[in-house]
Amino acid sequence: MKIALIGASGNAGSRIAAELSTRGHEVTAIARNADRIARLPGVTPLAVDIADTDALVSALKGHDAIVSSVHFTASDPDQLIGAAKASGVKRYLVVGGAGSLEVAPGVKLVETPQFPAQYKEEATKGGVFLDKLRQETDLDWTFLSPSAAFVPGERTGQFRLGQNELLTNEAGSSISFEDYAVALADEIEMPRHVRQRFTVGY
């Protein structure tokens, strides 16, 4: 498949690019600084300022799917969603956050007293992005939320999937960037959560 990856130089984006490369996909790896994108088989780095809507739309056209892996505080959901729609690509996957996941009925993780203050703005804006996607009828979108601790680690291929509730185990709530990339690539290849949010964790 031909996949456009916005934010390919970041923690999650770089692992997603690597996972898609190993699976033989053609990836257009988009970042403001293309020099920060790892050179991998099938991965074509492309320097684009995502705030330049015309340039972004041009970069996205002609792909089978778009993956958006950018910080919510550093982007505009209306602009990104609009660019995806203008590109004519129907499949749109977003690297989400854990803050909008529920820890009890009607209680989101971001609303709990122990949620770190330094991540609250990012988490809140991620929830806004998800709400906007839920109103979308033109895109076949998917929003994949990681667990609470989203960290560098190993690619084990062993994880659990959920819907809107935070996944936890005896060690807490976590997922590696590497295993998150596996779950996202699986969803691209075999869509099971179209127009839905789902989550991944150990």
XYZ file of C-alpha atoms in Angstrom, residues 72 77 81 94 96-101 108 123-136 141-145 163-164 195-198:
36
model
C -2.191 18.064 19.191
C -7.472 19.496 13.846
C -8.883 16.887 8.735
C -4.617 9.314 13.924
C -4.162 9.509 19.620
C -3.565 9.981 23.320
C -4.639 8.177 26.470
C -6.227 11.174 28.192
C -9.639 10.713 26.570
C -9.881 7.057 27.639
C -11.761 10.280 31.508
C -4.535 15.399 26.300
C -7.430 17.833 26.249
C -6.700 18.846 22.661
C -6.456 15.193 21.701
C -9.974 14.729 23.036
C -11.144 17.657 20.912
C -9.573 16.047 17.834
C -11.402 12.781 18.568
C -14.712 14.609 19.008
C -14.245 16.289 15.625
C -13.497 12.947 13.954
C -16.644 11.462 15.458
C -18.643 14.059 13.507
C -16.885 13.151 10.234
C -11.067 7.513 10.154
C -9.540 5.595 13.040
C -8.132 7.080 16.272
C -5.729 4.757 18.100
C -5.092 5.685 21.736
C -12.248 0.365 22.870
C -12.796 3.405 25.087
C -14.931 5.430 12.270
C -14.008 4.275 15.758
C -11.458 4.885 18.474
C -9.626 1.920 19.912
